[in-house]
XYZ file of C-alpha atoms in Angstrom:
119
model
C -15.535 -9.281 8.296
C -13.005 -6.903 7.145
C -10.794 -7.421 3.905
C -8.488 -5.695 2.073
C -7.646 -6.193 -1.763
C -4.610 -5.198 -3.423
C -4.989 -4.681 -7.179
C -2.954 -3.319 -10.094
C 0.631 -4.687 -9.345
C 2.007 -6.172 -12.532
C 5.452 -6.088 -14.649
C 6.886 -3.169 -16.193
C 10.463 -1.822 -17.684
C 12.761 -0.240 -15.540
C 11.148 3.863 -15.475
C 8.036 2.640 -16.140
C 4.449 3.423 -13.840
C 2.223 1.854 -12.039
C -0.682 2.512 -9.726
C -1.811 -0.054 -7.216
C -5.544 0.130 -5.319
C -6.406 -1.274 -2.318
C -9.909 -1.616 -1.224
C -10.764 -2.240 2.465
C -14.714 -4.044 2.327
C -16.849 -4.913 5.398
C -18.551 -3.687 8.680
C -15.973 -0.435 9.068
C -16.866 2.042 11.388
C -13.384 3.927 10.496
C -10.658 3.736 9.098
C -7.426 5.419 10.712
C -3.624 4.916 9.127
C -3.553 3.278 5.689
C 0.003 2.035 4.305
C 1.103 0.426 1.596
C 4.629 -1.723 2.941
C 7.349 -3.873 0.477
C 8.944 -7.551 0.597
C 11.528 -8.523 -1.928
C 12.948 -12.332 -1.799
C 15.224 -12.164 1.008
C 14.168 -9.038 3.012
C 12.616 -8.630 5.533
C 8.834 -6.602 5.061
C 9.245 -2.969 4.597
C 7.174 0.305 5.115
C 6.605 2.241 1.770
C 4.362 5.332 2.590
C 1.658 5.746 5.018
C -0.779 7.989 5.324
C -3.278 9.191 8.159
C -7.311 9.778 8.351
C -6.466 13.058 7.652
C -4.294 12.499 4.383
C -1.137 13.703 6.178
C 1.795 11.218 4.234
C 5.544 9.907 5.209
C 7.482 7.714 3.459
C 10.110 5.705 2.381
C 13.770 7.738 1.922
C 13.805 5.076 -0.785
C 11.107 6.386 -2.353
C 10.624 9.590 -1.817
C 10.049 11.960 -5.062
C 8.641 8.772 -7.057
C 6.165 7.451 -5.121
C 3.021 8.813 -4.221
C 0.296 7.541 -1.618
C -3.365 9.229 -1.519
C -7.113 7.721 -0.242
C -10.443 7.965 -0.909
C -11.817 7.684 2.324
C -15.751 7.633 0.950
C -14.077 4.626 -0.456
C -12.621 2.938 2.134
C -9.674 2.143 -1.233
C -6.061 3.075 -0.588
C -3.538 3.965 -3.286
C 0.107 4.389 -4.191
C 1.019 6.014 -7.725
C 4.780 4.841 -8.264
C 7.262 6.165 -11.208
C 9.934 6.565 -12.042
C 10.819 2.477 -11.024
C 13.239 0.623 -11.622
C 14.517 -3.549 -10.127
C 14.936 -2.085 -6.335
C 11.007 -1.648 -6.582
C 10.328 -5.150 -7.182
C 8.626 -6.586 -4.427
C 5.570 -8.188 -3.358
C 3.360 -5.067 -1.769
C 1.118 -5.323 0.675
C -1.652 -2.801 1.927
C -2.055 -1.885 5.526
C -4.807 -0.443 7.356
C -6.497 0.003 11.216
C -9.446 -0.610 11.024
C -12.565 -0.289 13.976
C -14.236 -2.944 13.070
C -17.675 -4.985 14.738
C -15.328 -6.216 17.830
C -13.102 -3.817 18.234
C -9.332 -2.543 16.374
C -7.220 -4.382 14.611
C -4.903 -4.131 12.132
C -5.264 -6.137 8.808
C -3.403 -6.605 5.832
C -3.818 -7.271 1.870
C -3.081 -10.657 0.686
C -0.732 -8.927 -1.386
C 0.921 -8.156 -5.502
C 3.543 -8.637 -7.292
C 5.184 -5.643 -8.783
C 8.517 -7.114 -11.004
C 10.737 -4.063 -12.193
C 12.468 -5.037 -15.694
C 16.059 -3.731 -16.841
């Protein structure tokens, strides 16, 4: 069974940085796009950044220039480097991956990691 496990969340002061990691485990034949989403209290889940298997990236306008997504295909891991954090970045961050495994391809989610930015 495929699992995504996030780490790296926490409490940080405004202007600070955090690096999130998300590692996929299980029987994985291939991984296509991987991404980070976030959900703040009372708001819908939104895309933060996405990266294809070839390394092409895209990010929400609100984080461009501050957040960088990257991946290590050999380790089935995706990262999110977050700089210049502000209170509006406070949310639960979820990683997502399109994975081909036993039985076919599917969309997988991590359990979420809390990021809290104090002003």
